[in-house]
Amino acid sequence: MTSILDDLKEIKSLDTEDMLGIEENFYNQLMEASRIAEVADIAKIKGRKFSGIAILGMGGSGFTGDIIKSLVMDEVDIPVEVVKSYQLPGFVNKTWLVLPVSYSGNTEETISATSQALGRGCELLCVTSGGKIEEIVRKYGKCLIKVPSGFQPRGALGYLFFSTYLVLANLKIIKVNKDDIEEALDLIKKKCALYKRDVQASKNYAKIIAAEIGDRLPVIYGISGILSSVAYRWKCEFNENSKFPSFWDEFSELNHNGIVGWGKLKEITSKFVLIVFKDDAASDKIKVRIETTLRLIKDNFYKIIEIPVEGKSKLAKALSTMYLGDIASVYLALLNGVNPTPVDKIVVLKAELAKLDK
Ligand code: PA5
């Protein structure tokens, strides 16, 4: 049987703003992000030492902080704080570097926390395509990583995350291994070729995952660290691209609460699909936790999908696993007759809030 996901005409008529094309271009976006990092205006803070970094941002932009923190937290000797709030934590002071990340540059939580950072005399490194955050850069002479405009924030993650990550490495705030970058880029290049629209549904793993989910609710279980951030990203992409309810949790914390919740409401949860990342390099303890958990809860789900995590370095693992979820969520949208791009409810909400500022 031919899949609607192989009907390129149908895809084109549904995906009017070409979210799938943006996903297919992820490798090129990462390459472009490397160039953006090279030309970023960071002279003002080069060579400076900071006692911590705070990465501000919400939603699609906020994920930049999640992934950077999970990639570097075992190696850096200063705190890396992710702030998704109007409020900058009290311990962030003028010895910290604050990175407001807002694709539009107009997200009010990010602007509020940025204003507090300015008030406390923190150094700023802003990541945006424009808006009020860019105005702040110009007004106060702050550093800027400028990314191209015209995307949905979640579709610009390659720009937002990778350019920020590389700039932090240039500043010697984090250490980035060249081999890891090469490995990650090579893997993503291969995956882009394997997941693109003209690879048939029977051979295309991203389409296969979308078909396995079908019209059921995806629950994603990650593992504390990079695979926790990635589980969260999968959930967000199923929400925003596919317009599906979706939930996530992480090992080992879920073994202390979530595992028990798969007890009642089986008539509902039997329509859920559990997606679990399988990392061969996970510790024996984590492997036993996953195995035992799946044995205990499998009958509560329609099915369990185990996703093999590929790559050696954390960066390759994080990007390749994330990318699979990103593009699968677009295929899931298309499979269900949904245009992946619009996020009308977010637009309505932002418009309501803007009325308060008038
Ligand atoms: O995907 C989206 O549109 C949202 O999650 C936005 O990223 C979020 O509202 C924040 O906006 P911005 O990324 O422009 O700061």
GROMACS .gro file of N, CA and C and ligand atoms in nm, residues 56-63 101-110 127-129 133 151-155 160 233 236-237 240 341 343 346-347 350, ligand 1:
model
  126
   56LEU      N    1   1.885   3.257   2.861
   56LEU     CA    2   1.743   3.290   2.873
   56LEU      C    3   1.671   3.252   2.743
   57GLY      N    4   1.545   3.218   2.754
   57GLY     CA    5   1.470   3.193   2.630
   57GLY      C    6   1.352   3.102   2.655
   58MET      N    7   1.252   3.116   2.570
   58MET     CA    8   1.128   3.038   2.585
   58MET      C    9   1.105   2.953   2.459
   59GLY      N   10   1.032   2.845   2.477
   59GLY     CA   11   0.985   2.764   2.364
   59GLY      C   12   1.097   2.722   2.270
   60GLY      N   13   1.073   2.742   2.142
   60GLY     CA   14   1.170   2.700   2.040
   60GLY      C   15   1.308   2.759   2.061
   61SER      N   16   1.314   2.881   2.110
   61SER     CA   17   1.444   2.944   2.138
   61SER      C   18   1.501   2.891   2.269
   62GLY      N   19   1.414   2.867   2.365
   62GLY     CA   20   1.459   2.822   2.497
   62GLY      C   21   1.531   2.689   2.492
   63PHE      N   22   1.501   2.610   2.389
   63PHE     CA   23   1.566   2.479   2.380
   63PHE      C   24   1.717   2.493   2.362
  101VAL      N   25   1.821   3.445   2.436
  101VAL     CA   26   1.801   3.381   2.305
  101VAL      C   27   1.654   3.394   2.271
  102SER      N   28   1.624   3.474   2.171
  102SER     CA   29   1.485   3.487   2.127
  102SER      C   30   1.485   3.502   1.976
  103TYR      N   31   1.426   3.406   1.908
  103TYR     CA   32   1.430   3.411   1.762
  103TYR      C   33   1.368   3.541   1.711
  104SER      N   34   1.247   3.571   1.759
  104SER     CA   35   1.181   3.694   1.713
  104SER      C   36   1.245   3.818   1.775
  105GLY      N   37   1.303   3.800   1.891
  105GLY     CA   38   1.357   3.914   1.966
  105GLY      C   39   1.250   3.986   2.045
  106ASN      N   40   1.129   3.932   2.047
  106ASN     CA   41   1.019   4.005   2.110
  106ASN      C   42   0.948   3.926   2.220
  107THR      N   43   1.007   3.822   2.269
  107THR     CA   44   0.939   3.740   2.370
  107THR      C   45   0.948   3.805   2.507
  108GLU      N   46   0.831   3.825   2.567
  108GLU     CA   47   0.830   3.915   2.683
  108GLU      C   48   0.902   3.860   2.805
  109GLU      N   49   0.897   3.730   2.827
  109GLU     CA   50   0.971   3.676   2.942
  109GLU      C   51   1.122   3.702   2.922
  110THR      N   52   1.169   3.678   2.801
  110THR     CA   53   1.312   3.693   2.772
  110THR      C   54   1.354   3.839   2.786
  127VAL      N   55   2.122   3.650   2.118
  127VAL     CA   56   2.106   3.563   2.001
  127VAL      C   57   1.965   3.586   1.948
  128THR      N   58   1.954   3.642   1.829
  128THR     CA   59   1.822   3.679   1.777
  128THR      C   60   1.828   3.705   1.627
  129SER      N   61   1.707   3.714   1.568
  129SER     CA   62   1.701   3.758   1.427
  129SER      C   63   1.662   3.905   1.419
  133ILE      N   64   1.520   4.260   2.118
  133ILE     CA   65   1.651   4.215   2.167
  133ILE      C   66   1.761   4.280   2.083
  151PHE      N   67   1.196   3.229   0.967
  151PHE     CA   68   1.167   3.090   1.006
  151PHE      C   69   1.071   3.088   1.124
  152GLN      N   70   1.016   2.972   1.153
  152GLN     CA   71   0.954   2.949   1.283
  152GLN      C   72   1.070   2.928   1.381
  153PRO      N   73   1.060   2.974   1.505
  153PRO     CA   74   1.172   2.956   1.598
  153PRO      C   75   1.222   2.812   1.606
  154ARG      N   76   1.127   2.716   1.611
  154ARG     CA   77   1.171   2.576   1.623
  154ARG      C   78   1.241   2.528   1.497
  155GLY      N   79   1.210   2.592   1.385
  155GLY     CA   80   1.275   2.554   1.258
  155GLY      C   81   1.410   2.622   1.241
  160LEU      N   82   2.016   2.883   1.596
  160LEU     CA   83   2.018   2.935   1.734
  160LEU      C   84   2.116   2.856   1.821
  233ARG      N   85   1.238   1.797   2.365
  233ARG     CA   86   1.226   1.854   2.231
  233ARG      C   87   1.126   1.772   2.146
  236CYS      N   88   0.785   1.873   2.243
  236CYS     CA   89   0.750   2.007   2.192
  236CYS      C   90   0.722   2.003   2.041
  237GLU      N   91   0.800   1.924   1.968
  237GLU     CA   92   0.780   1.916   1.823
  237GLU      C   93   0.650   1.845   1.788
  240GLU      N   94   0.393   2.124   1.854
  240GLU     CA   95   0.387   2.239   1.763
  240GLU      C   96   0.375   2.200   1.615
  341THR      N   97   0.331   2.408   1.004
  341THR     CA   98   0.389   2.538   1.039
  341THR      C   99   0.308   2.622   1.138
  343VAL      N  100   0.116   2.802   1.434
  343VAL     CA  101   0.095   2.775   1.577
  343VAL      C  102  -0.003   2.881   1.626
  346ILE      N  103  -0.047   3.003   1.994
  346ILE     CA  104   0.062   3.087   2.048
  346ILE      C  105   0.045   3.231   1.999
  347VAL      N  106   0.005   3.245   1.874
  347VAL     CA  107  -0.014   3.379   1.816
  347VAL      C  108  -0.125   3.453   1.891
  350LYS      N  109  -0.005   3.556   2.242
  350LYS     CA  110   0.089   3.670   2.241
  350LYS      C  111   0.015   3.801   2.211
  359PA5     O1  112   0.775   2.780   1.851
  359PA5     C1  113   0.730   2.888   1.889
  359PA5     O2  114   0.675   2.968   1.812
  359PA5     C2  115   0.745   2.928   2.032
  359PA5     O3  116   0.780   2.819   2.112
  359PA5     C3  117   0.846   3.041   2.043
  359PA5     O4  118   0.976   2.993   2.021
  359PA5     C4  119   0.834   3.107   2.179
  359PA5     O5  120   0.706   3.162   2.193
  359PA5     C5  121   0.937   3.215   2.200
  359PA5     O6  122   0.943   3.301   2.090
  359PA5     P1  123   1.087   3.341   2.033
  359PA5     O7  124   1.148   3.210   1.993
  359PA5     O8  125   1.061   3.430   1.918
  359PA5     O9  126   1.160   3.407   2.143
   0.00000   0.00000   0.00000
